[in-house]
mmCIF file of C-alpha atoms in Angstrom:
data_model
loop_
_atom_site.group_PDB
_atom_site.id
_atom_site.type_symbol
_atom_site.label_atom_id
_atom_site.label_comp_id
_atom_site.label_asym_id
_atom_site.label_seq_id
_atom_site.Cartn_x
_atom_site.Cartn_y
_atom_site.Cartn_z
ATOM 1 C CA MET A 1 0.008 -0.002 -0.003
ATOM 2 C CA LYS A 2 1.331 3.403 -1.040
ATOM 3 C CA THR A 3 2.132 5.784 1.821
ATOM 4 C CA ILE A 4 -0.272 8.716 1.811
ATOM 5 C CA LYS A 5 1.433 12.098 2.064
ATOM 6 C CA ASN A 6 -0.850 14.399 0.116
ATOM 7 C CA ILE A 7 -4.671 14.498 0.227
ATOM 8 C CA ALA A 8 -7.329 16.662 -1.316
ATOM 9 C CA VAL A 9 -10.890 17.474 -0.222
ATOM 10 C CA LEU A 10 -13.854 18.571 -2.353
ATOM 11 C CA THR A 11 -17.565 19.249 -1.972
ATOM 12 C CA SER A 12 -19.939 18.050 -4.667
ATOM 13 C CA GLY A 13 -23.637 18.179 -5.481
ATOM 14 C CA GLY A 14 -26.021 20.368 -3.532
ATOM 15 C CA ASP A 15 -24.550 22.463 -0.739
ATOM 16 C CA ALA A 16 -25.470 21.701 2.858
ATOM 17 C CA PRO A 17 -24.866 23.596 6.117
ATOM 18 C CA GLY A 18 -21.896 22.020 7.882
ATOM 19 C CA MET A 19 -19.817 21.352 4.789
ATOM 20 C CA ASN A 20 -17.401 24.093 5.864
ATOM 21 C CA ALA A 21 -17.008 22.433 9.256
ATOM 22 C CA GLY A 22 -16.204 19.197 7.406
ATOM 23 C CA ILE A 23 -13.608 20.905 5.191
ATOM 24 C CA ARG A 24 -12.034 22.491 8.261
ATOM 25 C CA ALA A 25 -11.851 19.132 10.050
ATOM 26 C CA VAL A 26 -10.217 17.400 7.050
ATOM 27 C CA VAL A 27 -7.616 20.159 6.556
ATOM 28 C CA ARG A 28 -6.587 20.435 10.197
ATOM 29 C CA THR A 29 -6.623 16.686 10.822
ATOM 30 C CA GLY A 30 -4.429 16.248 7.750
ATOM 31 C CA ILE A 31 -1.958 18.837 9.014
ATOM 32 C CA TYR A 32 -2.050 17.254 12.478
ATOM 33 C CA ASN A 33 -0.939 14.012 10.826
ATOM 34 C CA ASN A 34 1.842 15.704 8.852
ATOM 35 C CA LEU A 35 0.002 15.573 5.521
ATOM 36 C CA ASN A 36 -0.106 18.157 2.774
ATOM 37 C CA VAL A 37 -3.709 19.076 2.142
ATOM 38 C CA PHE A 38 -5.281 20.539 -1.028
ATOM 39 C CA GLY A 39 -8.727 21.928 -1.673
ATOM 40 C CA VAL A 40 -10.578 21.373 -4.954
ATOM 41 C CA ARG A 41 -12.869 24.175 -6.033
ATOM 42 C CA ARG A 42 -16.281 23.421 -7.583
ATOM 43 C CA GLY A 43 -16.254 19.695 -6.918
ATOM 44 C CA TYR A 44 -15.469 17.230 -9.686
ATOM 45 C CA ASP A 45 -15.634 20.037 -12.246
ATOM 46 C CA GLY A 46 -12.662 21.666 -10.506
ATOM 47 C CA LEU A 47 -10.875 18.323 -10.389
ATOM 48 C CA VAL A 48 -11.197 18.090 -14.184
ATOM 49 C CA LYS A 49 -10.190 21.693 -14.764
ATOM 50 C CA GLY A 50 -7.323 21.694 -12.289
ATOM 51 C CA GLU A 51 -8.793 24.162 -9.783
ATOM 52 C CA ILE A 52 -6.762 22.722 -6.934
ATOM 53 C CA LEU A 53 -5.065 24.832 -4.281
ATOM 54 C CA PRO A 54 -2.922 24.086 -1.253
ATOM 55 C CA MET A 55 -4.573 24.657 2.122
ATOM 56 C CA ASP A 56 -3.224 25.320 5.589
ATOM 57 C CA ALA A 57 -4.704 25.800 9.036
ATOM 58 C CA LYS A 58 -5.305 29.502 8.462
ATOM 59 C CA SER A 59 -7.180 28.912 5.178
ATOM 60 C CA VAL A 60 -10.002 27.266 7.137
ATOM 61 C CA ALA A 61 -10.107 29.755 9.995
ATOM 62 C CA ASN A 62 -13.477 31.323 10.815
ATOM 63 C CA ILE A 63 -15.490 29.066 8.526
ATOM 64 C CA ILE A 64 -17.039 26.543 10.953
ATOM 65 C CA GLN A 65 -20.043 28.826 11.535
ATOM 66 C CA ARG A 66 -20.665 29.614 7.865
ATOM 67 C CA GLY A 67 -23.250 27.898 5.683
ATOM 68 C CA GLY A 68 -22.622 26.774 2.102
ATOM 69 C CA THR A 69 -19.127 25.626 1.116
ATOM 70 C CA MET A 70 -16.014 27.754 0.834
ATOM 71 C CA LEU A 71 -14.709 25.405 -1.854
ATOM 72 C CA LYS A 72 -17.928 25.917 -3.835
ATOM 73 C CA THR A 73 -19.731 23.092 -5.638
ATOM 74 C CA ALA A 74 -20.944 22.360 -9.149
ATOM 75 C CA ARG A 75 -22.375 19.656 -11.360
ATOM 76 C CA SER A 76 -19.829 18.184 -13.760
ATOM 77 C CA GLU A 77 -20.848 16.679 -17.069
ATOM 78 C CA GLU A 78 -17.214 16.210 -18.005
ATOM 79 C CA PHE A 79 -16.502 14.010 -14.984
ATOM 80 C CA LYS A 80 -19.259 11.675 -16.145
ATOM 81 C CA THR A 81 -17.063 10.766 -19.160
ATOM 82 C CA TYR A 82 -13.938 8.627 -19.095
ATOM 83 C CA GLU A 83 -11.973 11.406 -20.749
ATOM 84 C CA GLY A 84 -12.980 13.830 -18.023
ATOM 85 C CA ARG A 85 -12.051 11.440 -15.237
ATOM 86 C CA LYS A 86 -8.698 10.776 -16.966
ATOM 87 C CA GLN A 87 -7.994 14.499 -17.035
ATOM 88 C CA ALA A 88 -8.905 14.703 -13.344
ATOM 89 C CA TYR A 89 -6.515 11.870 -12.538
ATOM 90 C CA GLU A 90 -3.703 13.546 -14.478
ATOM 91 C CA ASN A 91 -4.292 16.763 -12.562
ATOM 92 C CA ILE A 92 -3.941 15.127 -9.147
ATOM 93 C CA GLN A 93 -0.947 13.139 -10.356
ATOM 94 C CA LYS A 94 0.856 16.379 -11.293
ATOM 95 C CA LEU A 95 0.439 17.614 -7.717
ATOM 96 C CA GLY A 96 1.342 14.272 -6.143
ATOM 97 C CA ILE A 97 -2.066 13.892 -4.499
ATOM 98 C CA ASP A 98 -2.385 10.358 -3.148
ATOM 99 C CA ALA A 99 -6.012 10.269 -1.920
ATOM 100 C CA LEU A 100 -9.267 12.200 -1.883
ATOM 101 C CA ILE A 101 -12.031 12.955 0.606
ATOM 102 C CA VAL A 102 -15.348 13.872 -1.026
ATOM 103 C CA ILE A 103 -18.301 15.477 0.736
ATOM 104 C CA GLY A 104 -21.709 14.995 -0.879
ATOM 105 C CA GLY A 105 -24.437 12.521 -1.620
ATOM 106 C CA ASP A 106 -25.501 9.853 -4.153
ATOM 107 C CA GLY A 107 -23.940 11.432 -7.240
ATOM 108 C CA THR A 108 -20.751 12.267 -5.359
ATOM 109 C CA PHE A 109 -20.198 8.701 -4.193
ATOM 110 C CA THR A 110 -21.203 7.193 -7.538
ATOM 111 C CA GLY A 111 -18.516 9.314 -9.241
ATOM 112 C CA ALA A 112 -15.972 8.426 -6.558
ATOM 113 C CA SER A 113 -16.650 4.682 -7.043
ATOM 114 C CA LYS A 114 -16.059 4.997 -10.807
ATOM 115 C CA PHE A 115 -12.821 6.935 -10.194
ATOM 116 C CA ILE A 116 -11.501 4.269 -7.808
ATOM 117 C CA GLU A 117 -12.384 1.497 -10.266
ATOM 118 C CA GLU A 118 -10.583 3.135 -13.190
ATOM 119 C CA PHE A 119 -7.582 4.779 -11.552
ATOM 120 C CA ASP A 120 -7.115 3.039 -8.182
ATOM 121 C CA VAL A 121 -7.235 6.253 -6.171
ATOM 122 C CA PRO A 122 -8.031 5.870 -2.440
ATOM 123 C CA ILE A 123 -11.206 7.856 -1.734
ATOM 124 C CA LEU A 124 -13.394 8.192 1.345
ATOM 125 C CA GLY A 125 -16.691 10.072 1.583
ATOM 126 C CA MET A 126 -18.603 12.196 4.041
ATOM 127 C CA PRO A 127 -22.424 12.429 3.808
ATOM 128 C CA GLY A 128 -23.282 16.040 2.961
ATOM 129 C CA THR A 129 -26.971 16.447 2.010
ATOM 130 C CA ILE A 130 -29.957 18.078 3.684
ATOM 131 C CA ASP A 131 -32.222 15.167 2.652
ATOM 132 C CA ASN A 132 -30.785 12.621 5.131
ATOM 133 C CA ASP A 133 -31.450 9.858 2.585
ATOM 134 C CA LEU A 134 -28.153 7.947 2.683
ATOM 135 C CA ALA A 135 -27.737 4.524 4.242
ATOM 136 C CA GLY A 136 -24.881 4.135 6.699
ATOM 137 C CA THR A 137 -25.489 7.134 8.899
ATOM 138 C CA ASP A 138 -28.277 8.181 11.251
ATOM 139 C CA PHE A 139 -27.971 11.795 10.103
ATOM 140 C CA THR A 140 -26.297 13.503 7.177
ATOM 141 C CA ILE A 141 -24.409 16.777 7.401
ATOM 142 C CA GLY A 142 -26.903 19.624 6.880
ATOM 143 C CA TYR A 143 -30.084 17.761 7.740
ATOM 144 C CA ASP A 144 -30.419 19.084 11.305
ATOM 145 C CA THR A 145 -29.913 22.676 10.203
ATOM 146 C CA ALA A 146 -32.407 22.295 7.347
ATOM 147 C CA ILE A 147 -35.223 20.948 9.503
ATOM 148 C CA ASN A 148 -34.614 23.650 12.099
ATOM 149 C CA THR A 149 -34.797 26.257 9.303
ATOM 150 C CA VAL A 150 -38.137 24.764 8.239
ATOM 151 C CA VAL A 151 -39.441 24.746 11.806
ATOM 152 C CA ASP A 152 -38.481 28.376 12.295
ATOM 153 C CA ALA A 153 -40.190 29.384 9.022
ATOM 154 C CA VAL A 154 -43.352 27.399 9.773
ATOM 155 C CA ASP A 155 -43.579 28.886 13.265
ATOM 156 C CA LYS A 156 -43.538 32.349 11.697
ATOM 157 C CA ILE A 157 -46.127 31.331 9.095
ATOM 158 C CA ARG A 158 -48.381 29.982 11.815
ATOM 159 C CA ASP A 159 -48.443 33.417 13.456
ATOM 160 C CA THR A 160 -50.082 34.913 10.369
ATOM 161 C CA ALA A 161 -52.221 31.782 9.830
ATOM 162 C CA GLU A 162 -53.719 32.190 13.291
ATOM 163 C CA SER A 163 -54.219 35.920 12.804
ATOM 164 C CA HIS A 164 -56.345 35.275 9.720
ATOM 165 C CA ASP A 165 -57.808 31.791 10.479
ATOM 166 C CA ARG A 166 -56.004 30.401 7.441
ATOM 167 C CA VAL A 167 -54.945 27.014 6.153
ATOM 168 C CA PHE A 168 -51.352 27.041 4.952
ATOM 169 C CA VAL A 169 -49.913 24.392 2.618
ATOM 170 C CA ILE A 170 -46.159 24.574 2.999
ATOM 171 C CA GLU A 171 -43.898 22.866 0.463
ATOM 172 C CA VAL A 172 -40.448 21.866 1.665
ATOM 173 C CA MET A 173 -37.455 20.305 -0.040
ATOM 174 C CA GLY A 174 -37.291 16.547 -0.565
ATOM 175 C CA ARG A 175 -37.407 15.469 -4.166
ATOM 176 C CA ASP A 176 -36.825 11.824 -3.334
ATOM 177 C CA SER A 177 -37.050 11.847 0.447
ATOM 178 C CA GLY A 178 -39.734 13.003 2.854
ATOM 179 C CA LEU A 179 -37.660 13.116 5.988
ATOM 180 C CA ILE A 180 -37.471 16.924 6.109
ATOM 181 C CA ALA A 181 -41.237 17.100 5.771
ATOM 182 C CA LEU A 182 -41.919 14.371 8.294
ATOM 183 C CA ARG A 183 -39.772 15.578 11.170
ATOM 184 C CA SER A 184 -40.596 19.251 10.641
ATOM 185 C CA GLY A 185 -44.267 18.324 10.411
ATOM 186 C CA ILE A 186 -44.180 16.679 13.839
ATOM 187 C CA SER A 187 -42.177 19.613 15.250
ATOM 188 C CA THR A 188 -44.631 22.243 14.008
ATOM 189 C CA GLY A 189 -47.866 20.420 14.822
ATOM 190 C CA ALA A 190 -48.932 19.914 11.207
ATOM 191 C CA GLU A 191 -52.380 18.556 10.419
ATOM 192 C CA ALA A 192 -50.898 16.279 7.753
ATOM 193 C CA VAL A 193 -47.576 15.491 6.096
ATOM 194 C CA LEU A 194 -47.349 14.374 2.425
ATOM 195 C CA ILE A 195 -44.179 12.620 1.334
ATOM 196 C CA PRO A 196 -42.994 10.702 -1.761
ATOM 197 C CA GLU A 197 -42.394 7.430 0.121
ATOM 198 C CA LEU A 198 -46.096 6.983 0.943
ATOM 199 C CA ASN A 199 -49.207 6.845 -1.223
ATOM 200 C CA VAL A 200 -51.361 9.651 0.019
ATOM 201 C CA ASP A 201 -55.008 8.984 0.793
ATOM 202 C CA TYR A 202 -56.435 12.415 0.012
ATOM 203 C CA ASP A 203 -59.915 11.378 1.113
ATOM 204 C CA ALA A 204 -58.534 10.531 4.549
ATOM 205 C CA ILE A 205 -56.772 13.903 4.754
ATOM 206 C CA MET A 206 -59.938 15.761 3.775
ATOM 207 C CA LYS A 207 -61.919 13.833 6.382
ATOM 208 C CA ARG A 208 -59.306 14.681 8.969
ATOM 209 C CA LEU A 209 -59.539 18.353 8.135
ATOM 210 C CA ASP A 210 -63.326 18.153 8.227
ATOM 211 C CA LYS A 211 -63.400 16.369 11.595
ATOM 212 C CA SER A 212 -60.718 18.445 13.256
ATOM 213 C CA ARG A 213 -61.753 20.898 15.927
ATOM 214 C CA LYS A 214 -63.879 23.658 14.412
ATOM 215 C CA ASN A 215 -62.379 26.227 16.739
ATOM 216 C CA LYS A 216 -58.858 25.740 15.355
ATOM 217 C CA SER A 217 -57.496 29.139 14.309
ATOM 218 C CA SER A 218 -54.862 27.724 11.938
ATOM 219 C CA ARG A 219 -54.062 24.574 10.035
ATOM 220 C CA ILE A 220 -50.724 23.604 8.569
ATOM 221 C CA ILE A 221 -50.124 20.962 5.859
ATOM 222 C CA ILE A 222 -46.489 20.083 5.100
ATOM 223 C CA VAL A 223 -45.771 18.711 1.598
ATOM 224 C CA ALA A 224 -42.419 17.384 0.369
ATOM 225 C CA GLU A 225 -41.619 18.655 -3.144
ATOM 226 C CA GLY A 226 -41.292 15.048 -4.304
ATOM 227 C CA ASP A 227 -44.879 14.243 -3.368
ATOM 228 C CA LYS A 228 -46.719 13.008 -6.491
ATOM 229 C CA GLU A 229 -49.026 16.037 -6.468
ATOM 230 C CA GLY A 230 -46.919 18.822 -4.967
ATOM 231 C CA GLY A 231 -47.955 21.748 -2.827
ATOM 232 C CA GLU A 232 -49.909 23.675 -5.441
ATOM 233 C CA VAL A 233 -52.194 20.724 -6.303
ATOM 234 C CA VAL A 234 -52.747 19.953 -2.624
ATOM 235 C CA ALA A 235 -53.735 23.564 -1.929
ATOM 236 C CA ASP A 236 -56.155 23.503 -4.869
ATOM 237 C CA LYS A 237 -57.770 20.264 -3.601
ATOM 238 C CA ILE A 238 -58.303 21.739 -0.160
ATOM 239 C CA LYS A 239 -59.868 24.854 -1.685
ATOM 240 C CA GLU A 240 -62.176 22.663 -3.744
ATOM 241 C CA ASN A 241 -63.314 20.569 -0.774
ATOM 242 C CA PHE A 242 -63.480 23.471 1.691
ATOM 243 C CA PRO A 243 -64.392 26.637 -0.197
ATOM 244 C CA HIS A 244 -65.029 28.424 3.129
ATOM 245 C CA TYR A 245 -61.345 28.010 4.109
ATOM 246 C CA ASP A 246 -58.823 30.735 3.344
ATOM 247 C CA VAL A 247 -56.056 28.536 1.866
ATOM 248 C CA ARG A 248 -52.583 29.796 1.075
ATOM 249 C CA LEU A 249 -49.496 28.109 -0.397
ATOM 250 C CA SER A 250 -45.960 28.834 0.739
ATOM 251 C CA ILE A 251 -42.921 27.244 -0.949
ATOM 252 C CA LEU A 252 -39.891 27.574 1.311
ATOM 253 C CA GLY A 253 -37.316 26.765 -1.379
ATOM 254 C CA HIS A 254 -33.610 27.325 -1.003
ATOM 255 C CA ILE A 255 -33.658 28.987 2.406
ATOM 256 C CA GLN A 256 -33.482 25.376 3.619
ATOM 257 C CA ARG A 257 -29.986 24.997 2.217
ATOM 258 C CA GLY A 258 -28.500 28.119 3.747
ATOM 259 C CA GLY A 259 -27.824 29.584 7.145
ATOM 260 C CA ARG A 260 -25.446 28.921 9.985
ATOM 261 C CA PRO A 261 -25.074 25.199 10.642
ATOM 262 C CA SER A 262 -26.519 23.958 13.941
ATOM 263 C CA CYS A 263 -24.309 22.698 16.747
ATOM 264 C CA MET A 264 -25.265 19.134 15.815
ATOM 265 C CA ASP A 265 -24.155 19.588 12.193
ATOM 266 C CA ARG A 266 -20.887 21.240 13.194
ATOM 267 C CA VAL A 267 -20.014 18.424 15.569
ATOM 268 C CA LEU A 268 -21.139 15.708 13.138
ATOM 269 C CA ALA A 269 -19.044 17.210 10.307
ATOM 270 C CA SER A 270 -16.055 17.598 12.590
ATOM 271 C CA ARG A 271 -16.214 13.986 13.796
ATOM 272 C CA LEU A 272 -16.596 12.596 10.260
ATOM 273 C CA GLY A 273 -13.804 14.824 8.921
ATOM 274 C CA VAL A 274 -11.366 13.523 11.515
ATOM 275 C CA ALA A 275 -12.530 9.940 10.953
ATOM 276 C CA SER A 276 -12.114 10.228 7.169
ATOM 277 C CA VAL A 277 -8.513 11.385 7.340
ATOM 278 C CA GLU A 278 -7.665 8.719 9.865
ATOM 279 C CA GLY A 279 -9.514 6.152 7.771
ATOM 280 C CA LEU A 280 -7.357 6.958 4.738
ATOM 281 C CA LEU A 281 -4.229 6.542 6.822
ATOM 282 C CA GLU A 282 -5.517 3.154 7.992
ATOM 283 C CA GLY A 283 -5.845 2.017 4.377
ATOM 284 C CA ARG A 284 -9.608 2.425 3.901
ATOM 285 C CA ARG A 285 -11.074 3.303 0.493
ATOM 286 C CA GLY A 286 -14.417 3.330 -1.279
ATOM 287 C CA GLU A 287 -16.343 3.943 1.941
ATOM 288 C CA MET A 288 -18.454 6.673 3.531
ATOM 289 C CA ALA A 289 -17.875 7.692 7.152
ATOM 290 C CA GLY A 290 -21.151 7.921 9.029
ATOM 291 C CA LEU A 291 -22.502 8.069 12.537
ATOM 292 C CA ILE A 292 -24.668 5.154 13.693
ATOM 293 C CA CYS A 293 -25.934 5.045 17.280
ATOM 294 C CA GLY A 294 -23.368 7.662 18.251
ATOM 295 C CA GLN A 295 -20.383 5.775 16.837
ATOM 296 C CA VAL A 296 -18.434 6.448 13.634
ATOM 297 C CA GLN A 297 -18.804 3.585 11.168
ATOM 298 C CA PHE A 298 -17.768 3.098 7.547
ATOM 299 C CA THR A 299 -20.150 1.947 4.826
ATOM 300 C CA PRO A 300 -19.153 0.956 1.258
ATOM 301 C CA PHE A 301 -20.233 3.534 -1.317
ATOM 302 C CA ASN A 302 -22.471 1.054 -3.177
ATOM 303 C CA LYS A 303 -24.506 0.514 0.018
ATOM 304 C CA ALA A 304 -24.502 4.130 1.193
ATOM 305 C CA ILE A 305 -26.032 5.475 -2.045
ATOM 306 C CA LYS A 306 -29.090 3.236 -1.807
ATOM 307 C CA HIS A 307 -31.969 5.598 -1.114
ATOM 308 C CA ILE A 308 -33.763 5.002 2.161
ATOM 309 C CA ASP A 309 -37.350 4.462 1.048
ATOM 310 C CA LYS A 310 -38.701 2.897 4.216
ATOM 311 C CA ILE A 311 -40.119 5.502 6.558
ATOM 312 C CA ASN A 312 -40.526 4.961 10.285
ATOM 313 C CA GLU A 313 -44.264 4.302 10.411
ATOM 314 C CA ASN A 314 -44.406 5.382 14.016
ATOM 315 C CA LEU A 315 -43.502 8.961 12.940
ATOM 316 C CA THR A 316 -46.413 9.084 10.467
ATOM 317 C CA ARG A 317 -48.716 7.711 13.163
ATOM 318 C CA ILE A 318 -47.573 10.436 15.549
ATOM 319 C CA VAL A 319 -48.594 13.105 13.040
ATOM 320 C CA GLU A 320 -52.130 11.749 12.943
ATOM 321 C CA ILE A 321 -52.463 11.268 16.702
ATOM 322 C CA LEU A 322 -51.252 14.740 17.575
ATOM 323 C CA SER A 323 -53.252 16.643 14.925
ATOM 324 C CA LEU A 324 -56.513 16.430 16.947
#
């Protein structure tokens, strides 16, 4: 096994709060272990184009509290081709980079697996996505911040909902996963939560709205963007069934990606950053560092990228019980 002396870190795919904390942890753990550390700008696109810069302890000062990613991120069509990956390999070879740490989700780890297969480069991953839909970790970097952002926004919306006796349909992120919607729905006392993992019984939801306490001054419906109907259709159906309700739609959008990472996300990213560097030095490759039951564990990329499509049914039951 080749001795690792130089490593590089990149962030890929959608940004997530806590990525900067992860970058910081990788850089400083690398330096602590007498490694030379490089940062790759704009993810795999920067790897192909050679946007690689040396990093030191000072270069990651005062970033742990910042959202987004200081290294920036981008989609890369070139990296999806063999020629693009070959160019990326040549670029790291020129700088003597022995191994990579990539922070991202499904697409990030799929690309890393291909790169390992073709060029035998040691790579470890860190789960950076607000959707929390990767196997091999209880929580992904950015998820806790995202759901707290949603909760804060919905709490504010409820203030105006109560002032006007309104029904608010609130669409949150989650193209393939409803975990943001589900946990934030419980946290905000939603009447119903609609997510892509479950077939929605609209008749049941309408009956629930009809049978709910008549003296309720506000009603909140949380809809994941990946739901088969989406927030706009859900709002229209409620208007159709309850023309006497004042129904409004609010799409939270990209505010869920931004903002200062929570304490949980900062600590999670820091733990996984340290573990990833140490994992490379131990000879690990092709794995994602995650946190399961409070302990760092490594999961092969091909298992980590399998979307979690089984929702904890107890959580959906809690929504119904507490919406009385």
